[in-house]
Structure formats: C-alpha cells, structure tokens
mmCIF file with all atom_site columns, C-alpha atoms in Angstrom:
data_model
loop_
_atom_site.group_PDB
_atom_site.id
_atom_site.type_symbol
_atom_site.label_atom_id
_atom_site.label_alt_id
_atom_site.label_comp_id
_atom_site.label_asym_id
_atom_site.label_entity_id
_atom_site.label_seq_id
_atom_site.pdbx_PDB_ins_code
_atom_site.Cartn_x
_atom_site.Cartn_y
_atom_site.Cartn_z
_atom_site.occupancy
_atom_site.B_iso_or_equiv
_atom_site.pdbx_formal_charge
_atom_site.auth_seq_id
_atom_site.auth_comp_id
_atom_site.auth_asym_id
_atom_site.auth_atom_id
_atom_site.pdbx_PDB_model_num
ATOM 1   C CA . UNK A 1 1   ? -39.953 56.718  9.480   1.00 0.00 ? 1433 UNK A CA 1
ATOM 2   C CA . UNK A 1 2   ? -39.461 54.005  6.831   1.00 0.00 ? 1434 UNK A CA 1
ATOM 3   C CA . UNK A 1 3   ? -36.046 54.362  6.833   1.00 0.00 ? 1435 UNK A CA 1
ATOM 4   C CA . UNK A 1 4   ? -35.739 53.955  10.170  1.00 0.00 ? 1436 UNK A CA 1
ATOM 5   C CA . UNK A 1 5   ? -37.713 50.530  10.313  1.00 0.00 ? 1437 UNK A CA 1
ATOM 6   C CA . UNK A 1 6   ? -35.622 49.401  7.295   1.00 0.00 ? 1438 UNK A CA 1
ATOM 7   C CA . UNK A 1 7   ? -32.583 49.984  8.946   1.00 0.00 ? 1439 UNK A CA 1
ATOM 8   C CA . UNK A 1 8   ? -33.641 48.640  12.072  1.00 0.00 ? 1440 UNK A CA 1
ATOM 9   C CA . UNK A 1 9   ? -34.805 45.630  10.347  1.00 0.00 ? 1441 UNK A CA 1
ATOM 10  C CA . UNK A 1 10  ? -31.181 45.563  8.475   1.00 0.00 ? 1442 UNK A CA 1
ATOM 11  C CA . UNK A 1 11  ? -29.566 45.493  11.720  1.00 0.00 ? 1443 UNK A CA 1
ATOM 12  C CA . UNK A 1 12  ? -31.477 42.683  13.016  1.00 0.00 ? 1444 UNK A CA 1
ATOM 13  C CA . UNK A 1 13  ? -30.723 40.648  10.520  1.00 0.00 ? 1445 UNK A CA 1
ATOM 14  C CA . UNK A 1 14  ? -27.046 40.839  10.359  1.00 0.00 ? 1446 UNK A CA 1
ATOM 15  C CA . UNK A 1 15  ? -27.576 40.002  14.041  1.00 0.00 ? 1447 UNK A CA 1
ATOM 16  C CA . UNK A 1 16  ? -29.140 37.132  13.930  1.00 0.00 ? 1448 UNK A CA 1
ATOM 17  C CA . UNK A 1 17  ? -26.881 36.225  11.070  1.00 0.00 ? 1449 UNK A CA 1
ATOM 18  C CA . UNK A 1 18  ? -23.472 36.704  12.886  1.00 0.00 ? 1450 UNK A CA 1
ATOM 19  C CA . UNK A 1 19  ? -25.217 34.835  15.941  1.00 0.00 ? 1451 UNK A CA 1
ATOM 20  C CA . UNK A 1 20  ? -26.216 31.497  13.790  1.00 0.00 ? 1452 UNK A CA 1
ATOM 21  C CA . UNK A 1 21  ? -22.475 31.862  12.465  1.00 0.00 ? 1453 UNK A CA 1
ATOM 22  C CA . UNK A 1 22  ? -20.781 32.090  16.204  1.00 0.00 ? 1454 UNK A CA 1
ATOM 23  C CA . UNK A 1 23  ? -23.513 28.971  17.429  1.00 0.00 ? 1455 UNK A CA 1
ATOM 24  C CA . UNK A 1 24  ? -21.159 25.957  17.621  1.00 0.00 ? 1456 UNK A CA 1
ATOM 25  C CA . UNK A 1 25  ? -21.914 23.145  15.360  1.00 0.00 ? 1457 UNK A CA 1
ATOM 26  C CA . UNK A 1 26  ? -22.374 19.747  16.578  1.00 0.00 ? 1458 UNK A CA 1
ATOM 27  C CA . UNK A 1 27  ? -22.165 16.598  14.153  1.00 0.00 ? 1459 UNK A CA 1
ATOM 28  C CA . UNK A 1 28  ? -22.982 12.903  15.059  1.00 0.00 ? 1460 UNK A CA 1
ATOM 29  C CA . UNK A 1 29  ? -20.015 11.466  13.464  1.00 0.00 ? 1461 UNK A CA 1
ATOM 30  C CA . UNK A 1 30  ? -19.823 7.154   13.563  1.00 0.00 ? 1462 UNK A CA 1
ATOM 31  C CA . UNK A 1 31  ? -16.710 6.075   15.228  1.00 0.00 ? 1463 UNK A CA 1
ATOM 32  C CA . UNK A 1 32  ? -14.241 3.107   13.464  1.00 0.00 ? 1464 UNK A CA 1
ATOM 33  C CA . UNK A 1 33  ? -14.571 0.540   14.616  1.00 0.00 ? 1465 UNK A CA 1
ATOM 34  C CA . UNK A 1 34  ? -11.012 -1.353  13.165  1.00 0.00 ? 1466 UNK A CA 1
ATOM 35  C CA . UNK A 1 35  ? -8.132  -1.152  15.464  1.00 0.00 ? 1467 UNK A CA 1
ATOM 36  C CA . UNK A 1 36  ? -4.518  -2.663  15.836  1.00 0.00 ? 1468 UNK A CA 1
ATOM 37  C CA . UNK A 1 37  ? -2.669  -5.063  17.971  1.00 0.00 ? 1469 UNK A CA 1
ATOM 38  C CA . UNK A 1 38  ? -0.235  -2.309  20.057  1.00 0.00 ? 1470 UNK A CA 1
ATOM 39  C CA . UNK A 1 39  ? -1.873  1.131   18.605  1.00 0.00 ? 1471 UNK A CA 1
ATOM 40  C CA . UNK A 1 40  ? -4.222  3.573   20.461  1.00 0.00 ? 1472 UNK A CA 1
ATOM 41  C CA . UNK A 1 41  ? -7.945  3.205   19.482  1.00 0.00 ? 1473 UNK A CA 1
ATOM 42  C CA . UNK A 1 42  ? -10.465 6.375   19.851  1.00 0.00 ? 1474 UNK A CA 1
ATOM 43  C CA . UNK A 1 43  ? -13.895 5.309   20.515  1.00 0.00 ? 1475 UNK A CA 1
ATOM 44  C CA . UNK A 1 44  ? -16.052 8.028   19.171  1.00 0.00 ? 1476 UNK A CA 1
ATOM 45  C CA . UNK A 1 45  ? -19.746 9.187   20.911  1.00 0.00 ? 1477 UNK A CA 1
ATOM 46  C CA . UNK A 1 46  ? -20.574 12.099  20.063  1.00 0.00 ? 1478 UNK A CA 1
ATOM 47  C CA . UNK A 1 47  ? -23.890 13.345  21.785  1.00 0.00 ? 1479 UNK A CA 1
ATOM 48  C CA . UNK A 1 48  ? -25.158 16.770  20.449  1.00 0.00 ? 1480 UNK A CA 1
ATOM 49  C CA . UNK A 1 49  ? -27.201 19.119  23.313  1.00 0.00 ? 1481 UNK A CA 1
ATOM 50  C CA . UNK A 1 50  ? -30.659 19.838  21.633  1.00 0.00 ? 1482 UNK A CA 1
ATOM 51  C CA . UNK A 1 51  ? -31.283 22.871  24.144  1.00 0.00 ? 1483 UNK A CA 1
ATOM 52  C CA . UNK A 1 52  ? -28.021 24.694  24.472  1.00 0.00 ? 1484 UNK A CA 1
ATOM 53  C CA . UNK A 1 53  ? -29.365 27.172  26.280  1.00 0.00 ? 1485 UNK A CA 1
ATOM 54  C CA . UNK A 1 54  ? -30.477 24.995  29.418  1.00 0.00 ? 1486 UNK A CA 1
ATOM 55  C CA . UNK A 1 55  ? -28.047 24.371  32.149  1.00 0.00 ? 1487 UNK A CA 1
ATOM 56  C CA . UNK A 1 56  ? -27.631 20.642  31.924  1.00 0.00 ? 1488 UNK A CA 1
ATOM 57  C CA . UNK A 1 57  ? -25.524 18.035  34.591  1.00 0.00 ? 1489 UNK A CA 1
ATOM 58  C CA . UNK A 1 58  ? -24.096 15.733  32.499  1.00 0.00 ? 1490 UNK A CA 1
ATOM 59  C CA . UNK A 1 59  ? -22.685 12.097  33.424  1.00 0.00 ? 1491 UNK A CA 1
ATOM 60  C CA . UNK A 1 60  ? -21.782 9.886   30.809  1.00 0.00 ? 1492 UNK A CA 1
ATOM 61  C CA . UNK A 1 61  ? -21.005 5.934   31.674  1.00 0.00 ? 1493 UNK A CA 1
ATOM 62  C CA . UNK A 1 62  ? -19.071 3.622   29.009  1.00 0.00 ? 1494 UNK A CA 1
ATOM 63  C CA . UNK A 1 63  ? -19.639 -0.112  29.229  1.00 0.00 ? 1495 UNK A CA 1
ATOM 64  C CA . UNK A 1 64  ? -17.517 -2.897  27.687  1.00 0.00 ? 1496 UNK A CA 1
ATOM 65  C CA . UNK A 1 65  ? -19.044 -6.403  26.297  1.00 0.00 ? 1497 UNK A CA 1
ATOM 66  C CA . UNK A 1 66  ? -16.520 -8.938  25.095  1.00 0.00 ? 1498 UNK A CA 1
ATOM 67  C CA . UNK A 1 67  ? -17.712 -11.508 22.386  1.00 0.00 ? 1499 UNK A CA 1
ATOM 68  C CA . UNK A 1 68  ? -20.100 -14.492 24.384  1.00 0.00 ? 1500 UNK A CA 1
ATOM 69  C CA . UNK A 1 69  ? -19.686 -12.558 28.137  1.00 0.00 ? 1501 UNK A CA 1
ATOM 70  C CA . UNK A 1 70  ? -21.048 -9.949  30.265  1.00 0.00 ? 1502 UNK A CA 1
ATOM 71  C CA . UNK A 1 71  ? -21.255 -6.063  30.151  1.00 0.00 ? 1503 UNK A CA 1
ATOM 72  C CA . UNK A 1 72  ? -19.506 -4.175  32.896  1.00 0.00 ? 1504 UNK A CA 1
ATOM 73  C CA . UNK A 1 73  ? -18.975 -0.618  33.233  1.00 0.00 ? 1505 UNK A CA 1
ATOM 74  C CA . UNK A 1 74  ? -15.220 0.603   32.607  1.00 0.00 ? 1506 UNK A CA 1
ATOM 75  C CA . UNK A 1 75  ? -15.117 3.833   32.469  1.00 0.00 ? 1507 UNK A CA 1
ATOM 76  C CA . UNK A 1 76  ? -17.428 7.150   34.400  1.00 0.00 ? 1508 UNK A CA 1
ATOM 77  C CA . UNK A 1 77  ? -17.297 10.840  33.758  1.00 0.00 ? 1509 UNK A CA 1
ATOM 78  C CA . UNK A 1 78  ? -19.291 13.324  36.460  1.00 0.00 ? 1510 UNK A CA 1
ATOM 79  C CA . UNK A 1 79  ? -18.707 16.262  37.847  1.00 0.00 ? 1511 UNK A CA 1
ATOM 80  C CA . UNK A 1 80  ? -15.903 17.097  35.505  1.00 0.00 ? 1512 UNK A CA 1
ATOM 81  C CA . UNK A 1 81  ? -13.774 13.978  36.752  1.00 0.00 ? 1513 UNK A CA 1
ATOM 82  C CA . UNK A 1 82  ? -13.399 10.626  35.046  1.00 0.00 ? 1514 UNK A CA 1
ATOM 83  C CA . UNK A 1 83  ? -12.985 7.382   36.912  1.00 0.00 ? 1515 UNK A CA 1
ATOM 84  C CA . UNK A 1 84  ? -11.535 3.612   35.881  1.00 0.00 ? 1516 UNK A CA 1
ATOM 85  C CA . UNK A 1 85  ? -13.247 0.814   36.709  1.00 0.00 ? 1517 UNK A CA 1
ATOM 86  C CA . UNK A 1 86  ? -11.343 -2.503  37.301  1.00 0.00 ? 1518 UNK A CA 1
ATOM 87  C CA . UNK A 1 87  ? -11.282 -4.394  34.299  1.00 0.00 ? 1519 UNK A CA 1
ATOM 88  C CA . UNK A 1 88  ? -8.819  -5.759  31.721  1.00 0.00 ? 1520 UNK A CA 1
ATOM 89  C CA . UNK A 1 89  ? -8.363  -2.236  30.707  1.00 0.00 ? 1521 UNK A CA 1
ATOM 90  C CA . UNK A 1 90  ? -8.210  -0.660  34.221  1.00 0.00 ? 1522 UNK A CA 1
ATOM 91  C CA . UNK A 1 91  ? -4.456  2.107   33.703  1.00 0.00 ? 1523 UNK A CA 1
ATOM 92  C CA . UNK A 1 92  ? -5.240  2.176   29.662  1.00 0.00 ? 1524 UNK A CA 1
ATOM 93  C CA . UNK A 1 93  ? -8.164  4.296   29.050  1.00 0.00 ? 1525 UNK A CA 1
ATOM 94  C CA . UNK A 1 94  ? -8.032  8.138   28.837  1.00 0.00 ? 1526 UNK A CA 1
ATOM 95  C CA . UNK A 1 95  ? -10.579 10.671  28.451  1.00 0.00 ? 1527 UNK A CA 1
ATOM 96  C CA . UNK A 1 96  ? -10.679 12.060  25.044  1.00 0.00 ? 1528 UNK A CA 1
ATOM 97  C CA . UNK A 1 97  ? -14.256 14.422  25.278  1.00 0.00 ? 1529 UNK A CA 1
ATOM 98  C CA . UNK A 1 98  ? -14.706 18.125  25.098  1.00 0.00 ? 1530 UNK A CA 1
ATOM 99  C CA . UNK A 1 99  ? -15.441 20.905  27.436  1.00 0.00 ? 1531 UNK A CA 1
ATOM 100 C CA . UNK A 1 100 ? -19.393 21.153  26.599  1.00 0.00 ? 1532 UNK A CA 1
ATOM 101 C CA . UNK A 1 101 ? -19.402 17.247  27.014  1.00 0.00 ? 1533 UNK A CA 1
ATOM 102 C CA . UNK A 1 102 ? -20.781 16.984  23.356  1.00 0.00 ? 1534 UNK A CA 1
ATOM 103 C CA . UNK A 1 103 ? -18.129 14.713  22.476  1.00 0.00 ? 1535 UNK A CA 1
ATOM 104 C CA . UNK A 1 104 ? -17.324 12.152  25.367  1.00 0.00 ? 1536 UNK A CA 1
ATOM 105 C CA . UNK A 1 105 ? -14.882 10.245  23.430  1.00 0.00 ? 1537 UNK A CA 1
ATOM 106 C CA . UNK A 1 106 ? -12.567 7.933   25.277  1.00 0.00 ? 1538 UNK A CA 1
ATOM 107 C CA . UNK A 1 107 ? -9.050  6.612   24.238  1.00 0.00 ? 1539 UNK A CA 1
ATOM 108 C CA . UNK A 1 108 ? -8.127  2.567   24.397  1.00 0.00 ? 1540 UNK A CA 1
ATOM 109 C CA . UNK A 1 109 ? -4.045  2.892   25.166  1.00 0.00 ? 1541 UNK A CA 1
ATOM 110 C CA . UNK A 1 110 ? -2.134  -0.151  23.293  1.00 0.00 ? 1542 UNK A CA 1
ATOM 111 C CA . UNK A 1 111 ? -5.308  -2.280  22.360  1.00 0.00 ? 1543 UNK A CA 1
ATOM 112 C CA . UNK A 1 112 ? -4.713  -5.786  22.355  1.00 0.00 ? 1544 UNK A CA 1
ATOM 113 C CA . UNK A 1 113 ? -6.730  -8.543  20.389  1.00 0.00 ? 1545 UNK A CA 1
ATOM 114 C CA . UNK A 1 114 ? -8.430  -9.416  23.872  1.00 0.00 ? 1546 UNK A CA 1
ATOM 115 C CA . UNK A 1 115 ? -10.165 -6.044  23.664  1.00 0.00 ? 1547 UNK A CA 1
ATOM 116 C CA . UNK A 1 116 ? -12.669 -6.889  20.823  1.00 0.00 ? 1548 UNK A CA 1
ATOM 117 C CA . UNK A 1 117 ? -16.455 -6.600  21.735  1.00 0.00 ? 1549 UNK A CA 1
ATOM 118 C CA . UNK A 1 118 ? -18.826 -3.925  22.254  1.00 0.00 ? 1550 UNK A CA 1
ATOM 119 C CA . UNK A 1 119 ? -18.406 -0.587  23.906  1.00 0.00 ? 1551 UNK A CA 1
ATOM 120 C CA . UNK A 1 120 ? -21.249 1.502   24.772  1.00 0.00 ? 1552 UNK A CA 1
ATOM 121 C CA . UNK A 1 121 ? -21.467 5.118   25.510  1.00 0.00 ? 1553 UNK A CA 1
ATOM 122 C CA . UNK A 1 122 ? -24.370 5.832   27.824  1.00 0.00 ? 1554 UNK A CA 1
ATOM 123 C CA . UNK A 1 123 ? -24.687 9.626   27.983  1.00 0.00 ? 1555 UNK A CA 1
ATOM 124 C CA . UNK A 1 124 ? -27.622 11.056  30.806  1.00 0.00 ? 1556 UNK A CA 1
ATOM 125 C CA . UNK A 1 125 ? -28.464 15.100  30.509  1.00 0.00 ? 1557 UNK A CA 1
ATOM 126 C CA . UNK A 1 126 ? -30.281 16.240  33.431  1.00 0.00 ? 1558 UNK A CA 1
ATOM 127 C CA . UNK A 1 127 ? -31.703 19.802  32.173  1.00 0.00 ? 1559 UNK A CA 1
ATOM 128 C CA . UNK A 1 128 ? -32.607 22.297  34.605  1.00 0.00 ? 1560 UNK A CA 1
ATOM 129 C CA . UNK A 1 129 ? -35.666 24.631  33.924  1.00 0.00 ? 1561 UNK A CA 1
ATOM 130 C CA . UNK A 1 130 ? -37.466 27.243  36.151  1.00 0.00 ? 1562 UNK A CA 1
ATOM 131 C CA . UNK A 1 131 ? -40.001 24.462  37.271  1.00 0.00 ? 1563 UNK A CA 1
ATOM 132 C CA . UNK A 1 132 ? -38.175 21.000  37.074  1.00 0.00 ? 1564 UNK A CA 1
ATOM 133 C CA . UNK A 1 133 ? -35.926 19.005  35.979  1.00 0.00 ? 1565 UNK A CA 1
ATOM 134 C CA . UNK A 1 134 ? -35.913 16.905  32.424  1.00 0.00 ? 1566 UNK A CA 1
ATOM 135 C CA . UNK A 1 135 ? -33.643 13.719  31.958  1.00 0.00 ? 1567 UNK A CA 1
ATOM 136 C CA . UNK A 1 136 ? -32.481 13.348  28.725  1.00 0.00 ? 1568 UNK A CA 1
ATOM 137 C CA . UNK A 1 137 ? -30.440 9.658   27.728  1.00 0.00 ? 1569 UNK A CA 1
ATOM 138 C CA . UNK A 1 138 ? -28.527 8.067   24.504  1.00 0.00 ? 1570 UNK A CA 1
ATOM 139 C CA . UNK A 1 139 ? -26.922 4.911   23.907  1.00 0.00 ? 1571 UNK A CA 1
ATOM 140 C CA . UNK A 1 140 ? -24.253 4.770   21.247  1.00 0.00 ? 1572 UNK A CA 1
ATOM 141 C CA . UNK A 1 141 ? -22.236 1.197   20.300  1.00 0.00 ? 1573 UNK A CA 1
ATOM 142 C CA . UNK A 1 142 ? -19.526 0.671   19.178  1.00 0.00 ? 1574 UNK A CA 1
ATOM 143 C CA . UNK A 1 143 ? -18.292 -3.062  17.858  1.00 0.00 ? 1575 UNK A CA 1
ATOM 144 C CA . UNK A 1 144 ? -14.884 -3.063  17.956  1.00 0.00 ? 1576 UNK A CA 1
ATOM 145 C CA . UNK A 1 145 ? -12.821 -5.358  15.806  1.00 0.00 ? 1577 UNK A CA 1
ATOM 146 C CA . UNK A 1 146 ? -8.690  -5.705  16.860  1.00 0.00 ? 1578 UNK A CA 1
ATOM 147 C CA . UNK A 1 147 ? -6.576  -7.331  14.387  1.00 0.00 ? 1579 UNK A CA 1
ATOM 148 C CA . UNK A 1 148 ? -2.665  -8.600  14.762  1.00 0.00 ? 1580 UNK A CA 1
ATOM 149 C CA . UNK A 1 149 ? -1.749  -6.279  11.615  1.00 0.00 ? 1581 UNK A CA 1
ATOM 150 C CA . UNK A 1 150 ? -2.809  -3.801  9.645   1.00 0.00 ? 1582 UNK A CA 1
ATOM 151 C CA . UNK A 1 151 ? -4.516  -5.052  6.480   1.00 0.00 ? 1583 UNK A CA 1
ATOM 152 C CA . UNK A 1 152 ? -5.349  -2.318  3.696   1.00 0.00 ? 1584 UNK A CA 1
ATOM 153 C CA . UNK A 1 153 ? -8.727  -2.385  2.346   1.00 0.00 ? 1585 UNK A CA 1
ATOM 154 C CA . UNK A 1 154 ? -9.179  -3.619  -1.020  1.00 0.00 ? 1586 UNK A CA 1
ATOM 155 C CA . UNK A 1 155 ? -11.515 -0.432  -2.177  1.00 0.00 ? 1587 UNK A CA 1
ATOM 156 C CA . UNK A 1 156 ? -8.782  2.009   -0.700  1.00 0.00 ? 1588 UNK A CA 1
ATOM 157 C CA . UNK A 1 157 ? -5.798  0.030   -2.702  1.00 0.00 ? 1589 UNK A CA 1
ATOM 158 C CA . UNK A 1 158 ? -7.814  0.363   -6.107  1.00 0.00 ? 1590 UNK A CA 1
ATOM 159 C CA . UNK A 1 159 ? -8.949  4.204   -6.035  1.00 0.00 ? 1591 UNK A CA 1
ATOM 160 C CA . UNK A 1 160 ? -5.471  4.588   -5.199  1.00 0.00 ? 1592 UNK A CA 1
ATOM 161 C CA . UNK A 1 161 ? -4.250  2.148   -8.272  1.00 0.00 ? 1593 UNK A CA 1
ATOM 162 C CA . UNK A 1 162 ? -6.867  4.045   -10.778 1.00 0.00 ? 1594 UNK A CA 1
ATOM 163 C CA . UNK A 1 163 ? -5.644  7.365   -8.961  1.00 0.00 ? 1595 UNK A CA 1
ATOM 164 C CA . UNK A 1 164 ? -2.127  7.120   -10.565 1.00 0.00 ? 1596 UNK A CA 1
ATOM 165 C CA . UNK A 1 165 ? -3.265  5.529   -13.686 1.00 0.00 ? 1597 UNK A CA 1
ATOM 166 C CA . UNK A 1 166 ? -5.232  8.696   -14.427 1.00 0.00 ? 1598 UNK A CA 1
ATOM 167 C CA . UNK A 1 167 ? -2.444  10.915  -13.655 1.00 0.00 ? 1599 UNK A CA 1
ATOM 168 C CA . UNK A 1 168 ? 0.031   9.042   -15.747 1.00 0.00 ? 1600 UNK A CA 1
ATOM 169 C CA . UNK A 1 169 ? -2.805  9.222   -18.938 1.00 0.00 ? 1601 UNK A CA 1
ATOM 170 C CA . UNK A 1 170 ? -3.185  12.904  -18.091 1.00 0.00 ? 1602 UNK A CA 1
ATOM 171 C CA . UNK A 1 171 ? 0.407   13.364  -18.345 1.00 0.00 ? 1603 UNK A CA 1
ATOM 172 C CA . UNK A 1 172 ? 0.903   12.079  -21.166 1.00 0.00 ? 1604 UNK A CA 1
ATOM 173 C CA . UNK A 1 173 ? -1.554  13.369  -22.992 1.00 0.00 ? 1605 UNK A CA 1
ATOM 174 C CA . UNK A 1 174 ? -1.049  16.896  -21.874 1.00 0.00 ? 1606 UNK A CA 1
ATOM 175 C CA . UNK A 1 175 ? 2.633   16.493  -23.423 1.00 0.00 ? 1607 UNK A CA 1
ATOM 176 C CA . UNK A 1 176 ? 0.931   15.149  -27.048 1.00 0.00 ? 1608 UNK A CA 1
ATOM 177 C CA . UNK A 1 177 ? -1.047  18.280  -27.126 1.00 0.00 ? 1609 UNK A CA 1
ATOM 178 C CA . UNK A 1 178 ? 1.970   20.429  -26.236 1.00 0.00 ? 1610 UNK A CA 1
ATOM 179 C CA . UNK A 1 179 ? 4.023   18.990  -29.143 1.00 0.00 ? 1611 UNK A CA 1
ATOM 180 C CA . UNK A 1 180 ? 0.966   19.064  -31.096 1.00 0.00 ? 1612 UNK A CA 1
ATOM 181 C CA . UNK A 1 181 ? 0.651   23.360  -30.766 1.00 0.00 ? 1613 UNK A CA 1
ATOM 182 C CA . UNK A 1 182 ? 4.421   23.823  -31.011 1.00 0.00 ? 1614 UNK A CA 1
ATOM 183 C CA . UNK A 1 183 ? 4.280   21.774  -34.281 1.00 0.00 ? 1615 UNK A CA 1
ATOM 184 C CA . UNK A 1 184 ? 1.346   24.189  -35.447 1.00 0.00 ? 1616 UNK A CA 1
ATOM 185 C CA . UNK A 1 185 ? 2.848   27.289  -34.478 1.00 0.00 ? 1617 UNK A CA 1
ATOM 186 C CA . UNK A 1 186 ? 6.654   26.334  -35.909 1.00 0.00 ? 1618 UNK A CA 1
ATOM 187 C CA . UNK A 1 187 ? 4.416   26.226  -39.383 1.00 0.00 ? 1619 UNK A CA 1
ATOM 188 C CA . UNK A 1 188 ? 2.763   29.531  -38.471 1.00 0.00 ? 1620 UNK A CA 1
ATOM 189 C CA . UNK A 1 189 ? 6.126   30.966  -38.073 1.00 0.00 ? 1621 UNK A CA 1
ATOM 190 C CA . UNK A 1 190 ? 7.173   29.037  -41.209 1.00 0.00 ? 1622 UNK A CA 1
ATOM 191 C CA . UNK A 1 191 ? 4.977   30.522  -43.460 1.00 0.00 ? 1623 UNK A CA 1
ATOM 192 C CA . UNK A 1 192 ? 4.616   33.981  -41.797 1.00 0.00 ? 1624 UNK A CA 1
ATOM 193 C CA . UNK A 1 193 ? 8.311   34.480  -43.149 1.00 0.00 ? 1625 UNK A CA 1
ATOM 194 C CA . UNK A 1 194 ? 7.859   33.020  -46.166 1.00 0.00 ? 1626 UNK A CA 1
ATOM 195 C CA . UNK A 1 195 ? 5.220   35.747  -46.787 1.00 0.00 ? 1627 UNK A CA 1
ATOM 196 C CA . UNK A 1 196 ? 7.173   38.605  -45.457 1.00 0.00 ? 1628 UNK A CA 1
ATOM 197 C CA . UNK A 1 197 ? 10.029  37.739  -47.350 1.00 0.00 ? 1629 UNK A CA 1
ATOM 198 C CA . UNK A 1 198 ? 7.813   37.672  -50.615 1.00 0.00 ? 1630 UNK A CA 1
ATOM 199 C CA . UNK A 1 199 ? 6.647   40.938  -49.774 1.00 0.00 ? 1631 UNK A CA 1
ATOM 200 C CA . UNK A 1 200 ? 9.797   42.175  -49.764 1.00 0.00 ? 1632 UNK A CA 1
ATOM 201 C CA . UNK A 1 201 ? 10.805  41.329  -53.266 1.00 0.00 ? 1633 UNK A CA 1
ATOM 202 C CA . UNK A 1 202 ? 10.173  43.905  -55.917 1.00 0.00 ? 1634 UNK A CA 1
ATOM 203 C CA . UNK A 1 203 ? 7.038   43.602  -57.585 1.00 0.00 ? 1635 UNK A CA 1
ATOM 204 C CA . UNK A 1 204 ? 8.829   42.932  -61.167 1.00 0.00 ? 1636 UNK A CA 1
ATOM 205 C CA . UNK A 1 205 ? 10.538  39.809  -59.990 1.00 0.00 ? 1637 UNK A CA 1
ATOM 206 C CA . UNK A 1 206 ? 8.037   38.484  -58.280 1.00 0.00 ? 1638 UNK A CA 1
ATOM 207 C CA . UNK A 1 207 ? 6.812   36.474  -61.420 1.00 0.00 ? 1639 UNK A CA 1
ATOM 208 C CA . UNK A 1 208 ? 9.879   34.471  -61.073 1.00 0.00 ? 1640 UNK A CA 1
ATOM 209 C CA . UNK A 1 209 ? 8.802   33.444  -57.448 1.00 0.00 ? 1641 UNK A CA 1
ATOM 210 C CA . UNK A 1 210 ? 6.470   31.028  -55.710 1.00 0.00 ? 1642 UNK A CA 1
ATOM 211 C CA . UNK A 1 211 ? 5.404   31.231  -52.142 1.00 0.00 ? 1643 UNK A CA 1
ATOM 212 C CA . UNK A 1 212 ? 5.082   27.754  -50.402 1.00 0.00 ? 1644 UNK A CA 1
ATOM 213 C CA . UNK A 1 213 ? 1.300   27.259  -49.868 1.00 0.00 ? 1645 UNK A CA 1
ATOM 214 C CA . UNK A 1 214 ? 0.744   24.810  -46.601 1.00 0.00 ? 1646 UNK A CA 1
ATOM 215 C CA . UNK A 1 215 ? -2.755  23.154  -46.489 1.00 0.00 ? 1647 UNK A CA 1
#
C-alpha cells in the first residue's frame, strides 16, 4: 500500500512538473524608445494575462501624443482585426502582437523626425466567469525620441574599446607563458640527455666526467 501512494505521489509530481514547464512564459519587457530618420521602429507593450485559464475578449487601443499637442487614437485591435486611424501615420503602422494578445506590439514603417512624442498602449481584458464578467485595463508609454542619424552611445563604444584591449593583453600574455614552458621543457630535455648519456659511460671513466648541473 505504501508503495502504491509513493508512486502515485511520484507521478503527480512529474505532472505537475512537465505542466509548469509546457505553461508559456510571459515577461514585461520595456520597449526603446530611440529610433531613426527612414528605419522601422517597434513599439513594445507587452501585457501578461494573470488568469490564463479564463476566456478573456481582448481590445487593445494605441494613442499617439506629439511634443506640446493633443492625444488621438491611431491605431485599434478587436475581434482579431486591426484598424488605422487617420493621422500622420495613417498607411505606416503594422500590427506586430501575438496570437494570445500578450504582446500587442505595433510597427512605425519609415519613422520620420515628426513622429516623436508619446505612444500609449491601452490594453482592456474583459474575463468571462460562470457568474459575470471582470474588466481588467493597463496603460503602457512609450516616449519616443527620432533622430536624423544614428549616434552610438558612448557606454556601448567603451565596453567595446576595453573589450579588445583585454583580448589583445590576453593574447599576448598567453604567448609569454607558451615560450616560457617550451623554454622549461627544452632544459628538461637538455639535461634528461645529459644524464642518460652519463649513464651510459662505464663506471671506470666516469671520474673523468662531469654532468652539467642546471639550477
């Protein structure tokens, strides 16, 4: 009977173990907020589902603030359709989010300096349980910054500086060691013979000989 409940009890465990390994994952990650004149910008918003489990209608709304004027909405996903509305960007924004609406990421085609401001991803979860309905909402912004060119930051052009710098040190000293042991095993070799050949000599004339000592 107690090995029965122990390997029921095993069993359960691997289980639950292989179902928290097949559970998708879902991470809040920041989106950039530096673009460039002429490239695409994605506009991260990543909203994670707290209750996975619940059937949930999802509709998710970005808005668009430019510095000193007025948010309007550009962009709406429902129903598994996403709609343009007219503004400067109206033909230049596609949808960039995932199937389980998680991630409801949108793509600015050919930014232009004209397109820095705020975006904000407005996310609304209506869950469905047994008894009612729950409404679940998130606000994420985003201030966007679009230069004319691409300008390396300072921190990234010094790790990389310091980067090859170490390599270079740890090249060179990895060849000083290298020479270093082949020095000390040529004088292993050296004197390895040296002793051999002694050896070799019979013992009466070896009064005549001397056998290089190294220190």
């Amino acid at each position: 009977m107690a090995t029965w409940k122990n390997s029921l009890c095993t069993e359960s465990l691997i289980a639950l173990l292989m179902v928290g390994l097949c559970t998708p994952v879902c991470v809040e990650v920041p989106s950039g907020t530096k673009a460039v004149q002429g490239k695409n910008m994605t506009l991260g918003c990543i909203s994670c589902m707290k209750r996975e489990e619940v059937e949930a209608i999802t509709t998710v709304k970005w808005f668009y603030q430019p510095v000193g004027g007025e948010e309007s909405l550009i962009y709406e996903f429902s129903g598994g359709q996403g709609m343009e509305s007219k503004s400067s960007m109206q033909g230049r924004i596609s949808w960039n989010g995932s199937r389980d609406l998680q991630d409801v990421s949108i793509t600015i085609i050919n930014v232009t300096v004209n397109d820095s401001g705020r975006f904000t991803c407005n996310v609304t979860r209506i869950l469905r349980f047994e008894t009612h309905n729950h409404v679940v909402q998130s606000n994420i912004s985003i201030d966007l910054k679009v230069t004319v060119e691409d300008s390396e930051d300072f921190t990234s052009v010094l790790s990389e500086i310091m980067m090859y710098i170490l390599l270079a040190f740890l090249t060179v000293w990895l060849l000083v060691e290298i020479g270093y042991c082949y020095r000390k095993i040529s004088k292993a070799e050296v004197t390895q013979e040296s002793i051999t050949d002694y050896l070799a000599i019979p013992s009466e004339n070896k009064e005549n000989c001397s056998v290089p000592v190294e220190e």
